[in-house]
């Protein structure tokens, strides 16, 4: 790599790392799962692979837990070892996010995309994206793996894809995503390589319909032949085989199959948001809000999708095409465009998928707009209209970008920083957790008022066990009736709770924070609880023994 190119990589890394570090320099976590990831990394360092998880007594995880982010937690070990663990995970998050931007730029350069640095900076101007990947979670780790996977898929590197797929299973719970990328590529390759000669006109209506049906059947057969061609079967087998190897070569097999069913199907696909209160990230992202928060991405998409769809429709109808792009490039363009639409649909269903939609939208735009200018001019007449005034038009576009990009980036940086500052303290529930650790028997179950209380309590206190955490679906599937009882108690709808807490939840200690006033009123009026600890974040009530 030449020195000027190395300098670009270095400057891009410095800009990205500085930005993400700026967000992390605050004594808060906007996502409570940060505590969980830090603690699991510490436990993994001390004990090896976590095979038992008794800390969530009323969830399916008590019997079917697996660390589905194992390699991510292994990668965190140096950071939680050489630094204070909560500082270390912040540093690791900023570093992984900066590396993601760098690898995104590398990916574009490997495919000779013009303006690669521009598309990389566009990612940093999208507030939903930079917020999500700067959470202390495995998002950046996952996207880095997918970019390498996409590179191997585009170049049909079978063994690297197999090994990477295996690694992905051990790194991230959403491992089927790499198979999605492979399937979309094979589908696109088959669509591009299937002949698309239009049906000749026939005067007789019935004969015309018959001919149309015959041609359609013939095209479907040709399409399926390409789908199941040797090269595509090898590509699919490399990815699928690597994933299955990762699932089976596992110390927790076959217990992990049940966990993956819970995590991938019930939580991610089915999503019980209409039955229980799931995490905010699983609710839909409004299209208007998404456009407002990612305006540059949507401007790119509108332009590139226009070029793509006109181009694709003309190709599909068999119109004579300019010899501009080879079939491999067309396959890549089609696959990325379909993936961008796929992740857009997922984002409109669950907002957490925005971390995939934004980079894949940028990739699709970059590949589409990297086509020869002659092709774009032919299939986008508006460019010809402006051709005579291109200097004025180009100047206006450049001026808009130069003004709006810094303004948008500045606004996003300010708004995201406010979100981080308003997050939960890194010392959240430390006082509560330490009192419980020092004043209750080992393994005593703590009745707490929210499922998202668990990560912070767990980080500071593994001496005790808890009711629910990580996702309410795990408790809902463990026992739907018990979940309803717990919700009724914590929301204050169930009075006279001492017998229920003691007999159904086997607990003598209730933690209530300052937001659950109705629950605390019921604890006071019950007559069988006494307050034994209090601080600014909450109180602990102990069941009085009769």
XYZ file of C-alpha atoms in Angstrom:
546
model
C 0.000 0.000 0.000
C 1.400 3.393 -0.979
C 2.027 6.081 1.623
C -0.832 8.402 0.500
C -3.284 5.517 0.818
C -1.887 4.539 4.221
C -2.315 8.144 5.307
C -5.995 8.054 4.293
C -6.534 4.903 6.360
C -4.771 6.468 9.325
C -6.692 9.747 9.143
C -10.016 7.957 8.750
C -9.258 5.788 11.777
C -8.247 8.820 13.861
C -11.445 10.701 12.924
C -13.688 7.697 13.642
C -11.947 6.667 16.871
C -11.952 10.249 18.161
C -15.674 10.569 17.446
C -16.606 7.297 19.133
C -14.300 7.997 22.078
C -15.997 11.371 22.548
C -19.329 9.586 23.000
C -17.820 7.070 25.405
C -16.219 9.721 27.660
C -19.128 9.914 30.054
C -19.832 7.886 33.212
C -22.995 6.419 31.692
C -24.296 3.555 29.575
C -27.309 4.230 27.314
C -27.925 0.460 27.175
C -27.999 -1.674 30.361
C -26.682 -4.744 28.487
C -23.229 -3.127 28.677
C -22.969 -4.347 32.284
C -23.829 -7.884 31.214
C -21.179 -8.008 28.479
C -18.493 -6.655 30.809
C -19.347 -9.196 33.512
C -19.508 -12.169 31.152
C -16.076 -11.240 29.811
C -14.707 -11.229 33.363
C -16.342 -14.590 34.133
C -15.042 -16.044 30.863
C -11.537 -14.883 31.708
C -11.763 -16.469 35.158
C -13.760 -19.629 34.427
C -13.653 -20.332 30.690
C -16.838 -20.905 28.706
C -19.925 -20.224 30.822
C -22.039 -23.383 30.689
C -24.392 -22.758 33.624
C -26.391 -19.625 34.283
C -28.276 -19.863 37.583
C -28.641 -16.078 37.932
C -31.995 -15.920 36.094
C -34.108 -18.366 38.041
C -37.458 -17.831 36.327
C -36.347 -17.911 32.703
C -35.466 -20.621 30.201
C -31.848 -19.444 30.482
C -31.533 -21.238 33.822
C -31.465 -24.529 31.894
C -30.626 -23.500 28.327
C -28.123 -20.668 28.548
C -25.268 -20.376 26.066
C -22.879 -17.480 25.537
C -23.945 -16.660 21.970
C -21.406 -13.799 21.841
C -18.523 -15.915 23.117
C -15.724 -14.687 20.801
C -16.876 -11.092 21.273
C -16.510 -11.570 25.015
C -13.093 -13.165 24.480
C -12.058 -10.092 22.470
C -13.105 -7.922 25.434
C -10.912 -9.794 27.933
C -7.749 -7.672 27.451
C -9.805 -4.500 27.883
C -11.573 -5.635 31.084
C -8.262 -6.966 32.442
C -5.850 -4.081 31.894
C -8.411 -1.358 32.622
C -11.301 -0.965 34.979
C -13.815 -3.329 33.285
C -16.417 -0.643 32.601
C -13.780 1.728 31.254
C -12.261 -1.120 29.245
C -15.514 -2.035 27.532
C -15.995 1.611 26.563
C -12.516 1.701 25.029
C -13.130 -1.588 23.200
C -16.440 -0.306 21.834
C -14.850 2.844 20.396
C -11.991 0.814 18.916
C -14.242 -1.829 17.302
C -16.522 0.868 15.856
C -13.533 2.738 14.369
C -12.182 -0.519 12.914
C -15.578 -1.120 11.322
C -15.409 2.237 9.506
C -11.863 1.410 8.408
C -12.833 -2.038 7.079
C -15.845 -0.540 5.310
C -13.440 1.827 3.522
C -11.071 -1.077 2.771
C -13.958 -3.083 1.293
C -14.882 -0.253 -1.081
C -11.247 0.225 -2.124
C -10.874 -3.492 -2.894
C -13.723 -3.171 -5.409
C -12.312 0.063 -6.854
C -15.247 2.202 -5.748
C -14.753 5.867 -6.569
C -15.281 8.189 -3.616
C -14.776 5.443 -1.022
C -13.812 7.983 1.629
C -17.051 9.903 0.977
C -19.233 6.823 1.559
C -17.259 6.018 4.719
C -17.839 9.515 6.089
C -21.530 9.292 5.194
C -21.811 6.506 7.780
C -20.531 8.925 10.405
C -23.280 11.399 9.430
C -26.080 8.927 10.212
C -27.114 9.323 13.834
C -29.046 6.018 14.205
C -26.050 4.103 12.881
C -23.341 5.744 14.970
C -25.545 5.517 18.070
C -26.148 1.801 17.620
C -22.587 0.729 16.834
C -21.247 2.797 19.711
C -23.304 0.850 22.240
C -21.220 -1.590 24.259
C -22.609 -4.529 22.323
C -21.435 -6.826 19.532
C -22.845 -4.786 16.604
C -19.473 -3.611 15.238
C -18.003 -7.068 15.771
C -20.847 -8.548 13.722
C -20.626 -6.021 10.880
C -16.864 -6.477 10.561
C -17.439 -10.216 10.167
C -20.175 -9.657 7.577
C -17.984 -7.340 5.487
C -15.275 -9.983 5.330
C -17.973 -12.557 4.584
C -19.319 -10.443 1.741
C -15.806 -10.107 0.339
C -15.388 -13.906 0.377
C -18.843 -14.393 -1.180
C -18.184 -11.924 -4.012
C -14.860 -13.639 -4.763
C -16.256 -17.147 -4.152
C -13.522 -17.982 -1.657
C -15.012 -21.177 -0.259
C -12.698 -22.218 2.566
C -12.345 -18.698 3.994
C -16.151 -18.420 3.902
C -16.498 -21.770 5.671
C -14.074 -20.776 8.441
C -15.610 -17.314 8.829
C -19.121 -18.786 9.064
C -17.921 -21.116 11.814
C -16.366 -18.184 13.681
C -19.520 -16.096 13.255
C -21.635 -18.669 15.098
C -19.292 -18.398 18.072
C -19.211 -14.598 17.863
C -22.768 -13.373 17.433
C -26.288 -14.593 18.075
C -27.544 -13.322 14.706
C -25.271 -15.693 12.768
C -27.911 -16.623 10.125
C -27.265 -13.170 8.599
C -24.192 -14.439 6.751
C -26.359 -17.142 5.187
C -28.829 -14.433 4.160
C -25.988 -12.629 2.362
C -25.006 -15.846 0.569
C -28.570 -16.645 -0.508
C -29.152 -13.122 -1.816
C -25.929 -13.322 -3.816
C -26.852 -16.702 -5.341
C -30.352 -15.432 -6.153
C -28.917 -12.305 -7.801
C -26.332 -14.309 -9.725
C -29.044 -16.622 -11.036
C -31.303 -13.740 -12.010
C -28.511 -11.987 -13.908
C -27.395 -15.131 -15.744
C -30.884 -16.287 -16.722
C -31.705 -15.297 -20.342
C -34.319 -12.521 -20.498
C -35.259 -12.471 -24.190
C -38.786 -11.026 -24.495
C -41.605 -13.103 -25.933
C -42.423 -12.340 -29.567
C -45.941 -11.056 -30.229
C -48.561 -13.557 -31.459
C -51.796 -12.534 -33.152
C -53.971 -15.294 -31.672
C -54.845 -14.438 -28.078
C -55.029 -18.052 -26.815
C -51.805 -19.021 -28.538
C -50.171 -15.884 -27.130
C -51.159 -16.794 -23.574
C -49.944 -20.355 -24.113
C -46.635 -19.110 -25.487
C -46.248 -16.697 -22.563
C -46.808 -19.515 -20.055
C -44.339 -21.761 -21.868
C -41.718 -19.019 -21.930
C -42.288 -18.278 -18.247
C -41.875 -21.939 -17.328
C -38.737 -22.112 -19.443
C -37.291 -19.039 -17.712
C -38.061 -20.488 -14.284
C -36.314 -23.741 -15.263
C -33.304 -21.807 -16.527
C -33.264 -19.748 -13.343
C -33.351 -22.845 -11.134
C -30.593 -24.448 -13.179
C -28.354 -21.488 -12.393
C -29.409 -21.509 -8.729
C -28.375 -25.137 -8.407
C -25.326 -24.821 -10.609
C -22.160 -26.365 -9.203
C -20.493 -23.048 -8.304
C -23.539 -21.750 -6.453
C -24.062 -25.030 -4.601
C -20.431 -24.924 -3.484
C -20.857 -21.361 -2.234
C -24.014 -22.222 -0.307
C -22.455 -25.396 1.111
C -19.353 -23.503 2.293
C -21.466 -21.000 4.228
C -24.123 -23.397 5.507
C -21.533 -26.042 6.350
C -19.482 -23.551 8.360
C -22.565 -22.452 10.287
C -23.631 -26.023 11.062
C -20.093 -26.873 12.149
C -20.181 -23.882 14.496
C -23.493 -25.026 15.961
C -22.513 -28.687 16.382
C -18.871 -28.308 17.434
C -19.922 -26.654 20.633
C -19.571 -27.764 24.265
C -23.256 -27.011 24.786
C -24.619 -28.938 21.802
C -27.504 -29.874 21.557
C -28.701 -27.536 24.338
C -27.731 -24.599 22.138
C -30.409 -25.578 19.592
C -33.170 -24.647 22.028
C -31.431 -21.355 22.848
C -31.074 -20.445 19.150
C -34.757 -21.205 18.660
C -35.556 -18.780 21.451
C -33.107 -16.063 20.399
C -33.411 -16.168 16.604
C -36.963 -17.312 15.983
C -39.038 -16.271 18.983
C -37.258 -13.022 19.875
C -35.928 -11.787 16.524
C -38.447 -13.207 14.026
C -41.742 -13.705 15.870
C -41.137 -10.879 18.360
C -43.740 -10.832 21.168
C -44.095 -7.037 21.231
C -47.893 -7.372 20.931
C -48.039 -9.609 24.029
C -45.363 -8.342 26.406
C -43.243 -5.236 26.883
C -40.048 -6.080 25.002
C -36.956 -3.891 24.709
C -37.279 -0.589 22.832
C -34.948 -1.803 20.067
C -37.500 -4.435 18.980
C -40.222 -1.903 18.153
C -40.629 -0.417 14.636
C -38.625 2.523 13.349
C -40.978 5.069 11.778
C -40.052 5.746 8.156
C -40.330 9.523 8.630
C -38.016 9.463 11.653
C -35.574 7.194 9.831
C -35.412 9.521 6.829
C -35.001 12.593 9.039
C -32.164 10.981 11.006
C -30.387 9.535 7.935
C -31.091 12.155 5.262
C -27.828 11.743 3.338
C -28.298 7.993 3.079
C -31.803 8.443 1.669
C -30.666 11.076 -0.824
C -28.093 8.572 -2.053
C -30.682 5.795 -2.118
C -33.213 7.786 -4.137
C -30.610 8.617 -6.753
C -28.948 5.200 -6.895
C -32.211 3.234 -6.752
C -33.535 5.275 -9.673
C -30.468 4.369 -11.722
C -30.641 0.762 -10.591
C -34.324 0.083 -11.219
C -34.397 1.712 -14.645
C -31.268 -0.217 -15.574
C -32.580 -3.484 -14.138
C -36.016 -3.207 -15.764
C -34.492 -2.531 -19.178
C -32.179 -5.502 -18.750
C -35.019 -7.708 -17.583
C -37.235 -6.852 -20.541
C -34.435 -7.774 -22.908
C -33.785 -4.294 -24.293
C -30.365 -3.937 -25.917
C -27.922 -3.013 -23.180
C -24.658 -1.115 -23.330
C -21.633 -3.282 -22.632
C -20.856 -1.377 -19.498
C -20.709 -3.782 -16.596
C -19.768 -7.453 -16.585
C -22.108 -10.078 -15.060
C -20.062 -10.302 -11.849
C -20.479 -6.563 -11.182
C -24.176 -6.731 -12.043
C -24.613 -9.574 -9.560
C -22.879 -7.593 -6.838
C -25.002 -4.509 -7.555
C -28.245 -6.489 -7.555
C -27.347 -8.406 -4.393
C -26.429 -5.262 -2.454
C -29.540 -3.419 -3.625
C -31.796 -6.278 -2.552
C -29.968 -6.529 0.774
C -30.436 -2.795 1.367
C -34.185 -3.193 0.767
C -34.256 -6.301 2.963
C -32.597 -4.528 5.890
C -34.820 -1.488 5.358
C -37.872 -3.732 5.758
C -36.362 -5.279 8.907
C -35.617 -1.821 10.322
C -39.199 -0.685 9.783
C -40.209 -3.737 11.804
C -37.522 -3.549 14.523
C -35.393 -0.436 14.918
C -32.311 -2.361 16.024
C -31.738 -3.467 12.404
C -30.793 0.095 11.441
C -27.187 -0.866 12.223
C -27.339 -3.147 9.156
C -29.552 -1.051 6.912
C -27.331 2.059 6.909
C -24.042 0.392 5.835
C -25.743 -1.856 3.275
C -27.623 1.123 1.848
C -24.299 2.946 1.527
C -22.695 -0.107 -0.117
C -25.563 -0.477 -2.590
C -25.385 3.214 -3.526
C -21.606 3.078 -3.904
C -21.712 0.086 -6.254
C -24.623 1.406 -8.340
C -23.140 4.865 -8.772
C -19.738 3.394 -9.589
C -21.070 2.249 -12.965
C -19.643 4.000 -16.022
C -21.105 7.473 -16.484
C -22.304 6.535 -19.984
C -24.564 3.872 -18.477
C -26.023 6.261 -15.907
C -26.637 8.912 -18.573
C -28.444 6.433 -20.800
C -30.769 5.210 -18.072
C -31.312 8.488 -16.234
C -32.543 11.123 -18.702
C -32.470 13.816 -16.012
C -28.681 13.809 -16.245
C -28.900 14.653 -19.958
C -31.208 17.545 -19.164
C -28.605 19.018 -16.867
C -25.630 18.136 -19.054
C -25.401 21.614 -20.593
C -25.527 23.214 -17.180
C -23.506 20.592 -15.379
C -21.046 23.108 -13.924
C -23.826 25.072 -12.234
C -25.601 21.909 -11.138
C -22.407 20.294 -9.828
C -21.488 23.467 -7.948
C -24.899 23.588 -6.287
C -24.664 19.930 -5.267
C -21.144 20.423 -3.920
C -22.214 23.533 -2.014
C -25.148 21.671 -0.504
C -22.901 18.825 0.629
C -20.232 21.149 2.035
C -22.825 23.058 4.046
C -25.216 20.316 5.058
C -22.762 17.516 5.822
C -20.949 19.423 8.617
C -24.272 20.809 9.888
C -25.890 17.360 9.940
C -22.822 15.745 11.473
C -22.618 18.442 14.151
C -26.308 18.141 14.987
C -26.033 14.352 15.192
C -22.947 14.474 17.389
C -24.670 16.847 19.811
C -27.906 14.821 19.959
C -26.120 11.496 20.435
C -23.902 12.930 23.145
C -27.043 14.036 25.004
C -28.416 10.496 24.752
C -25.219 9.120 26.235
C -25.207 11.688 29.029
C -28.817 10.815 29.891
C -28.048 7.083 30.090
C -27.753 5.063 33.255
C -24.750 5.661 35.489
C -21.906 3.141 35.354
C -22.423 2.922 39.129
C -26.102 2.063 38.715
C -27.395 -0.074 41.601
C -23.877 -0.561 42.968
C -24.996 0.300 46.497
C -28.047 -1.972 46.284
C -26.029 -4.860 44.841
C -23.252 -4.605 47.428
C -25.713 -4.490 50.341
C -27.423 -7.622 49.015
C -24.078 -9.370 48.522
C -23.020 -8.617 52.092
C -26.328 -9.201 53.883
C -28.098 -12.100 52.182
C -27.331 -15.834 51.843
C -25.522 -17.028 48.709
C -28.018 -17.882 45.992
C -30.859 -15.940 47.636
C -33.336 -14.871 44.956
C -33.919 -11.141 44.686
C -37.358 -10.030 43.534
C -36.728 -6.937 41.362
C -39.146 -4.618 39.586
C -37.894 -4.689 35.957
C -36.238 -7.204 33.661
C -33.653 -4.591 32.645
C -32.554 -4.176 36.288
C -30.681 -7.432 35.910
C -27.472 -6.437 34.021
C -26.334 -3.824 36.558
C -27.279 -5.981 39.560
C -25.521 -8.956 37.945
C -22.361 -6.954 37.242
C -21.962 -5.850 40.841
C -23.359 -8.971 42.492
C -23.193 -12.588 41.277
C -23.689 -13.721 44.893
C -27.472 -13.548 44.438
C -29.931 -14.842 41.855
C -32.640 -12.823 40.090
C -36.076 -13.146 38.495
C -35.715 -12.139 34.820
C -33.351 -10.334 32.486
C -31.740 -9.881 29.044
C -35.147 -10.189 27.367
C -38.641 -10.644 28.843
C -39.342 -13.395 26.298
C -37.079 -15.733 28.267
C -39.393 -15.478 31.285
C -42.573 -15.419 29.210
C -41.629 -18.733 27.600
C -40.554 -20.206 30.928
C -43.974 -19.666 32.497
C -46.551 -17.336 30.957
C -48.752 -17.282 34.058
C -45.854 -16.531 36.361
C -44.720 -13.771 34.027
C -48.175 -12.202 34.219
C -48.142 -12.418 38.024
C -44.698 -10.756 38.127
C -45.857 -7.954 35.809
C -49.001 -7.417 37.888
C -46.952 -7.172 41.079
C -44.279 -4.837 39.700
C -46.846 -2.495 38.135
C -48.825 -2.318 41.371
C -51.944 -4.068 40.061
C -51.562 -6.956 42.530
C -51.961 -6.102 46.259
C -51.235 -8.475 49.165
C -48.065 -9.767 47.599
C -46.091 -11.278 50.495
C -47.352 -14.854 50.047
C -46.859 -14.698 46.287
C -43.303 -13.385 46.579
C -42.468 -16.046 49.155
C -44.203 -19.092 47.667
C -44.189 -18.478 43.899
C -40.847 -16.669 43.598
C -39.057 -18.172 46.626
C -37.807 -14.755 47.630
C -37.511 -12.803 50.851
C -35.997 -9.631 49.376
C -37.677 -7.129 47.070
C -35.777 -4.392 45.244
C -37.884 -1.431 44.141
C -36.578 1.670 42.380
C -37.946 5.183 42.646
C -40.060 4.817 39.481
C -42.240 1.978 40.847
C -44.290 3.953 43.340
C -47.341 1.667 43.130
C -45.237 -1.396 43.958
C -43.666 0.348 46.947
C -47.087 1.421 48.212
C -48.216 -2.224 48.071
C -45.082 -3.301 49.944
C -45.839 -0.781 52.673
C -49.537 -1.635 52.922
C -48.956 -5.404 52.871
C -47.741 -5.390 56.465
C -45.223 -8.206 55.998
C -42.248 -6.241 54.622
C -39.769 -3.931 56.273
C -37.309 -1.614 54.535
C -33.725 -2.667 55.235
C -31.779 -0.532 52.772
C -32.274 2.777 50.991
C -30.251 4.993 48.657
C -30.957 7.485 45.872
C -31.662 4.734 43.328
C -33.959 2.424 45.238
C -34.890 0.491 48.336
C -34.762 -3.094 49.555
C -37.653 -4.572 51.497
C -37.267 -7.806 53.445
C -40.074 -10.212 54.127
C -40.781 -10.380 57.866
C -40.698 -13.944 59.164
C -43.805 -14.807 61.202
